[in-house]
Tab-separated table of C-alpha atoms in Angstrom:
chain	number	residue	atom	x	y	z
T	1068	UNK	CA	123.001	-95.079	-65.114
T	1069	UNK	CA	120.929	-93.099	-67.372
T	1070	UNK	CA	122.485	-90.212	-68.972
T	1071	UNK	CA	119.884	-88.637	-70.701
T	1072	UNK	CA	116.298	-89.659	-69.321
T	1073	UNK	CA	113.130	-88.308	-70.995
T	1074	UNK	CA	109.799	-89.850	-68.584
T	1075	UNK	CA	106.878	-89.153	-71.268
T	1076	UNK	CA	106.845	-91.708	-73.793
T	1077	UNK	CA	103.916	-89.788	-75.074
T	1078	UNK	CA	102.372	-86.122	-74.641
T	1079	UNK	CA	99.153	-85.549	-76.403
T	1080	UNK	CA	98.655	-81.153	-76.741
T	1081	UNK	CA	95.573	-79.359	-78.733
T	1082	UNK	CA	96.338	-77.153	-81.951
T	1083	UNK	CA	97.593	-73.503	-80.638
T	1084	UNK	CA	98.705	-74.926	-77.192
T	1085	UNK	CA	101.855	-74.385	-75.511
T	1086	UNK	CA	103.484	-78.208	-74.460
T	1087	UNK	CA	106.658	-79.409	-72.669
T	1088	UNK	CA	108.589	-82.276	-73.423
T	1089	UNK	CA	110.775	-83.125	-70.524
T	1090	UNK	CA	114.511	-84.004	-70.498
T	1091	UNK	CA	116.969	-84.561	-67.767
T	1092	UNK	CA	120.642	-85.665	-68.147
T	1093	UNK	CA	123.442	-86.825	-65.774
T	1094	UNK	CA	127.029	-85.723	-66.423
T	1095	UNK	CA	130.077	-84.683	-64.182
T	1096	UNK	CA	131.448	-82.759	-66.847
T	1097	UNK	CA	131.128	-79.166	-66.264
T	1098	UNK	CA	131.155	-78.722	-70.273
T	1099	UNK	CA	128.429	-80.423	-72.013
T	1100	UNK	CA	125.893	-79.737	-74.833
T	1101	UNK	CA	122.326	-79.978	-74.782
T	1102	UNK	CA	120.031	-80.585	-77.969
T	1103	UNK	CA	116.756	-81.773	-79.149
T	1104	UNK	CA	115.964	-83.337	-82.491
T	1105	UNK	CA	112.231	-83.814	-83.898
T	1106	UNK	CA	111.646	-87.084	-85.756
T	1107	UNK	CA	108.315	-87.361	-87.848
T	1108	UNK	CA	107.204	-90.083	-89.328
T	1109	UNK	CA	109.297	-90.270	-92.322
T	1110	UNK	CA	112.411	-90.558	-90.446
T	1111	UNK	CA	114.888	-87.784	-90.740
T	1112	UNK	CA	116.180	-86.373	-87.531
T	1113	UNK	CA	115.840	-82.633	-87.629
T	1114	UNK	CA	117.899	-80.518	-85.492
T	1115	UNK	CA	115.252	-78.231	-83.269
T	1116	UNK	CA	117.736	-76.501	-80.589
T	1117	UNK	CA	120.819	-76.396	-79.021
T	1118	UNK	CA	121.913	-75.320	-75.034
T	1119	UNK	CA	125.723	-75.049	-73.683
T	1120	UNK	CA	126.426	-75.466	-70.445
T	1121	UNK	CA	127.568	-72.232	-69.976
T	1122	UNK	CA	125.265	-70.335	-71.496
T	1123	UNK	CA	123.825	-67.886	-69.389
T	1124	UNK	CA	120.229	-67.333	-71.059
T	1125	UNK	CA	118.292	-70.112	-72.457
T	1126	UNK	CA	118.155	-70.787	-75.751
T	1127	UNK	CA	115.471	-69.743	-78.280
T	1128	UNK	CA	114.508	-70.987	-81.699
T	1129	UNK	CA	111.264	-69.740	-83.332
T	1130	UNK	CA	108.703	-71.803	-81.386
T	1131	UNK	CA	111.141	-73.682	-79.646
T	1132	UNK	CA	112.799	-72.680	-76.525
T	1133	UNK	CA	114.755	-74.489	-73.539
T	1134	UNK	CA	113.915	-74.620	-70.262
T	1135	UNK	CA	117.438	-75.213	-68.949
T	1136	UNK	CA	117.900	-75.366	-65.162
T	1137	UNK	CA	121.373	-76.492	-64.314
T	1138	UNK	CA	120.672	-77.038	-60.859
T	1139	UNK	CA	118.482	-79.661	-61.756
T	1140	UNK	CA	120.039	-81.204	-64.789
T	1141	UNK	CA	116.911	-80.772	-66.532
T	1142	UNK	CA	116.212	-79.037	-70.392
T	1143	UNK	CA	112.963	-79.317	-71.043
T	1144	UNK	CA	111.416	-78.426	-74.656
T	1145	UNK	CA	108.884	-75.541	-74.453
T	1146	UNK	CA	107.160	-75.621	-78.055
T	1147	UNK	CA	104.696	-72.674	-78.112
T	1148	UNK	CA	101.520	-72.247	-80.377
T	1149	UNK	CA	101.392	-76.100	-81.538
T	1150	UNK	CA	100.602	-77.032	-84.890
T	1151	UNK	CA	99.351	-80.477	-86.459
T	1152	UNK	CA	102.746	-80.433	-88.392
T	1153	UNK	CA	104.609	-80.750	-84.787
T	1154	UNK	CA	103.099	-84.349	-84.576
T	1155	UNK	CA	106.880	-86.750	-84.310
T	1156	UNK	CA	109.167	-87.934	-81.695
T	1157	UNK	CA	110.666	-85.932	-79.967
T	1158	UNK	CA	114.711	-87.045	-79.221
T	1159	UNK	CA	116.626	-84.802	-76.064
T	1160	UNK	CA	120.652	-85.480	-76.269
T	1161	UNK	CA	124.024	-84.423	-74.697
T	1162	UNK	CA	127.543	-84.415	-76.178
T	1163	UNK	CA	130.017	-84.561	-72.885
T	1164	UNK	CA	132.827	-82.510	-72.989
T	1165	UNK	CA	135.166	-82.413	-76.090
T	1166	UNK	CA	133.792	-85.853	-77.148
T	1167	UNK	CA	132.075	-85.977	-80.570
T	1168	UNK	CA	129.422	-88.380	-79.305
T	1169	UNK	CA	125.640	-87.813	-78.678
T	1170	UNK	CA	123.670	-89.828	-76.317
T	1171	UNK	CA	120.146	-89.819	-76.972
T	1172	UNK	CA	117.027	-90.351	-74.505
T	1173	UNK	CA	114.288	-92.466	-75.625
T	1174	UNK	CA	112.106	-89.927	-76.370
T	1175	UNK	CA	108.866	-88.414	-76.757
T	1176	UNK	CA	105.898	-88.917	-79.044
T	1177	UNK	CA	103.880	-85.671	-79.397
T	1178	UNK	CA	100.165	-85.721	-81.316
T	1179	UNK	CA	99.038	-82.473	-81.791
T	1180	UNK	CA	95.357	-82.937	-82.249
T	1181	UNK	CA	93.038	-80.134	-83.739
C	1156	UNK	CA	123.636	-77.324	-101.153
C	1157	UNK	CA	122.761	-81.178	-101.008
C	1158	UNK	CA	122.460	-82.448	-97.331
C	1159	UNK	CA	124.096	-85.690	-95.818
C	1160	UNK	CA	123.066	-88.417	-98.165
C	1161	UNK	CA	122.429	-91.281	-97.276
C	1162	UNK	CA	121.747	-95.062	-99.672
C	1163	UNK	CA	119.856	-97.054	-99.752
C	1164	UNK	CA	117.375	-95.434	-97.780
C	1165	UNK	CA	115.777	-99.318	-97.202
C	1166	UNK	CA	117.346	-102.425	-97.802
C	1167	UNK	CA	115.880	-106.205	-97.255
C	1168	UNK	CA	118.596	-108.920	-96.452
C	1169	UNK	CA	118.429	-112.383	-95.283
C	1170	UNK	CA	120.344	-113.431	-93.138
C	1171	UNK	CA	123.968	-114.328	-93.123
C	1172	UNK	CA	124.285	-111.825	-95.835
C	1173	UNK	CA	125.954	-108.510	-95.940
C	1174	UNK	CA	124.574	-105.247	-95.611
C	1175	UNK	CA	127.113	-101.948	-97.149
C	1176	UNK	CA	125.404	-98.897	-96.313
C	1177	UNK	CA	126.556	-95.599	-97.906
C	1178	UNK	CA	127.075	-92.068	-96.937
C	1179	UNK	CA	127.949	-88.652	-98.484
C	1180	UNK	CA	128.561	-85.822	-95.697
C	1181	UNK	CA	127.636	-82.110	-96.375
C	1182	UNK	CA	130.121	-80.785	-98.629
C	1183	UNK	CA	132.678	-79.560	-96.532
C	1184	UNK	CA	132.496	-81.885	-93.799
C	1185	UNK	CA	134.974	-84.310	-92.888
C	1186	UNK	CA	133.400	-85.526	-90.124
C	1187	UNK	CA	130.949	-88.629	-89.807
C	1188	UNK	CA	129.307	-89.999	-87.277
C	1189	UNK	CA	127.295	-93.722	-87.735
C	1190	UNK	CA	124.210	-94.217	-85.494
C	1191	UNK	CA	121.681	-96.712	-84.900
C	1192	UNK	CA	117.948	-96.702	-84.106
C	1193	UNK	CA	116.484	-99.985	-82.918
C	1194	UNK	CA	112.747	-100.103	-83.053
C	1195	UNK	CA	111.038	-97.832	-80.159
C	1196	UNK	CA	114.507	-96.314	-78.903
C	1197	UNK	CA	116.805	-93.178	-79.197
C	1198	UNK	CA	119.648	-93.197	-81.530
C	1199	UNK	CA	123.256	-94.779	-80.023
C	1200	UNK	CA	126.438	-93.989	-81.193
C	1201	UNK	CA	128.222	-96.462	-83.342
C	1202	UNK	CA	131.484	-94.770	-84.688
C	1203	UNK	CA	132.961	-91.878	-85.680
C	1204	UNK	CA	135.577	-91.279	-88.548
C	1205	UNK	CA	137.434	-88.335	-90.443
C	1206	UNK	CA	138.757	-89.128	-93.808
C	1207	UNK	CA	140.838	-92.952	-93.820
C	1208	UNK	CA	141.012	-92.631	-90.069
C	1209	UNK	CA	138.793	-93.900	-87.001
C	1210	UNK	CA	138.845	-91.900	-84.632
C	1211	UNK	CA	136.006	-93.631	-82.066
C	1212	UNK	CA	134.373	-97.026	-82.200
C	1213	UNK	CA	133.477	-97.339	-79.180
C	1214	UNK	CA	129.965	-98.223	-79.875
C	1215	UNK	CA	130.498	-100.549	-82.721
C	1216	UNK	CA	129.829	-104.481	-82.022
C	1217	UNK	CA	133.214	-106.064	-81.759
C	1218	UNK	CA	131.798	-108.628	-84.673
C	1219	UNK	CA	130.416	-108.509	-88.211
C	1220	UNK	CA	130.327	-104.599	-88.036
C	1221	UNK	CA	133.125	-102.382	-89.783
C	1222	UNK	CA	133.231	-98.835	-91.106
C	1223	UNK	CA	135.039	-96.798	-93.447
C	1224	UNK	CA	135.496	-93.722	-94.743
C	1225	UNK	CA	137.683	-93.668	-97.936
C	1226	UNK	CA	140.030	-90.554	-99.044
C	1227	UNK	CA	138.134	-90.353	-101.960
C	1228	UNK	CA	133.876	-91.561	-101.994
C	1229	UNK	CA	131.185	-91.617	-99.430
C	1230	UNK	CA	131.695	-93.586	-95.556
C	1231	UNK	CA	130.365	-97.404	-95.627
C	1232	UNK	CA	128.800	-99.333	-92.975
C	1233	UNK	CA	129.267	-103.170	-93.600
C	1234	UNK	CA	127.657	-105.644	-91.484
C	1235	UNK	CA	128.565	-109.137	-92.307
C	1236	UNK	CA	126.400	-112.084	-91.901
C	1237	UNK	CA	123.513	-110.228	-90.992
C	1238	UNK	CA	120.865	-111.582	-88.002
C	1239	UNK	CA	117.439	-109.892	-87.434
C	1240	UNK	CA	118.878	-108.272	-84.506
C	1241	UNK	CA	120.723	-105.903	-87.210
C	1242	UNK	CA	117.394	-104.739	-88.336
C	1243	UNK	CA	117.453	-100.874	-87.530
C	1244	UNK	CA	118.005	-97.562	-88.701
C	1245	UNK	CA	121.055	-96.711	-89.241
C	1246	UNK	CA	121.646	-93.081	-89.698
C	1247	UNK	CA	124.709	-91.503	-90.468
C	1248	UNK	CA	125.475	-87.487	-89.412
C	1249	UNK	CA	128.186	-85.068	-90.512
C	1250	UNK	CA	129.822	-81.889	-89.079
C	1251	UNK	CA	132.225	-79.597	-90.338
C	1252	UNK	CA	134.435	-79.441	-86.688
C	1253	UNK	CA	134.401	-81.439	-83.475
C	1254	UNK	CA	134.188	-81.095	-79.800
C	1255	UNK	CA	133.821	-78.022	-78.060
C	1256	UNK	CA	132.535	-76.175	-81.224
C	1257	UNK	CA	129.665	-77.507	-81.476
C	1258	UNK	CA	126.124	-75.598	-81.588
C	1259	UNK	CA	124.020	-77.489	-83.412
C	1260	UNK	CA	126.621	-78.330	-86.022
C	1261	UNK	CA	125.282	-82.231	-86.950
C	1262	UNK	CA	123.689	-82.686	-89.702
C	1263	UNK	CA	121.681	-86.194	-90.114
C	1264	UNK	CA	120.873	-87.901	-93.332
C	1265	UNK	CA	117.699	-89.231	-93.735
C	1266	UNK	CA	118.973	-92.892	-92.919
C	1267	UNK	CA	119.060	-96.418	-93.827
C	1268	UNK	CA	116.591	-98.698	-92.759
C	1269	UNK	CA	117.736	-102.502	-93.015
C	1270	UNK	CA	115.760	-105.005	-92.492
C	1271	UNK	CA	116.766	-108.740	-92.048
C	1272	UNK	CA	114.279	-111.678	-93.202
């Protein structure tokens, strides 16, 4: 089964917009980490935001914030005010536990269009 | 404060050659992690190793694939006799600790993108 499972294998969102990428995951661990990673076209895989399982308020990075509902194993990416830079893929993963691995989803191309 | 290099960032083999890819963690990192991107996908975990140990390889192909990571130089990625199923991205991260203290503590290179003729 799926662990992490991302549905939009692309999002299109205008210039100043609000958009959000969807992400759920599937873990029996009650200790788990949550992050996204952008990916532009060059390559490099840049850390955007990370969510604990325990944390009790979602988390917040500049633009970026988390939608985390526990409930429903989801942690959606809410980036607000879009800009033609946020164009990339868009990558949601989990580390389980005290493991040091992260499994990705397949991700999400975003086009922020003017 | 140099970031997780990573060389060559492309390399063109043929195949049934051999493929060494390098990487330097952070400075102050003793952790790294090797991942690979196949064309259209997310990133899967490969291996992870702390200085002249492996600690994981769970995701490593039980042929033609080895890692490395030296007490002394940069973590190599060997793939032996290359087929153009290796062709990927192969991108190597690094963090300071492990486990349950994470937050955001990986830090990717920029990778390595083989490709096999």
């Amino acid at each position: 089964a799926q662990k992490i499972t991302q549905t939009q294998p692309g999002m299109f969102v205008q210039e100043k917009e609000a958009v959000t990428l969807d992400c759920t995951y599937d873990t029996s661990d009650p200790s788990y980490g949550l992050f996204w990673y952008k990916q532009p076209s060059s390559g490099e895989m840049i850390f955007l935001i990370y969510q604990g399982s325990y944390d009790q308020q979602n988390a917040t990075e500049g633009r970026y914030s988390l939608n985390f509902q526990k409930a429903r194993k989801s942690a959606n990416l809410v980036i607000s005010a879009s800009q033609l830079g946020d164009s990339a893929m868009y990558f949601c993963a989990m580390r389980e536990g005290n493991t040091d691995k992260l499994i990705f989803g397949t991700g999400t191309r975003l086009q922020v269009f003017p | 404060n140099a970031g997780v290099m990573q060389n060559p960032r492309h390399l063109v083999r043929r195949r049934g050659q051999e493929a060494r890819l390098r990487c330097s963690p952070m400075k102050g990192h003793s952790h790294v992690y090797w991942y690979r991107q196949l064309p259209e996908e997310g990133l899967k975990f490969m291996v992870y190793l702390q200085k002249e140990n492996i600690i994981d390889e769970s995701g490593m192909p039980k042929e033609r694939f080895s890692a490395e990571f030296p007490k002394e130089g940069p973590s190599i990625l060997r793939i032996q006799q290359v087929v153009r199923g290796d062709s990927a991205a192969y991108f190597c991260a690094s963090s300071p600790s492990t486990g349950s203290r994470w937050a955001g503590e990986l830090f990717f290179g920029e990778g390595s993108r083989l490709t096999v003729l």
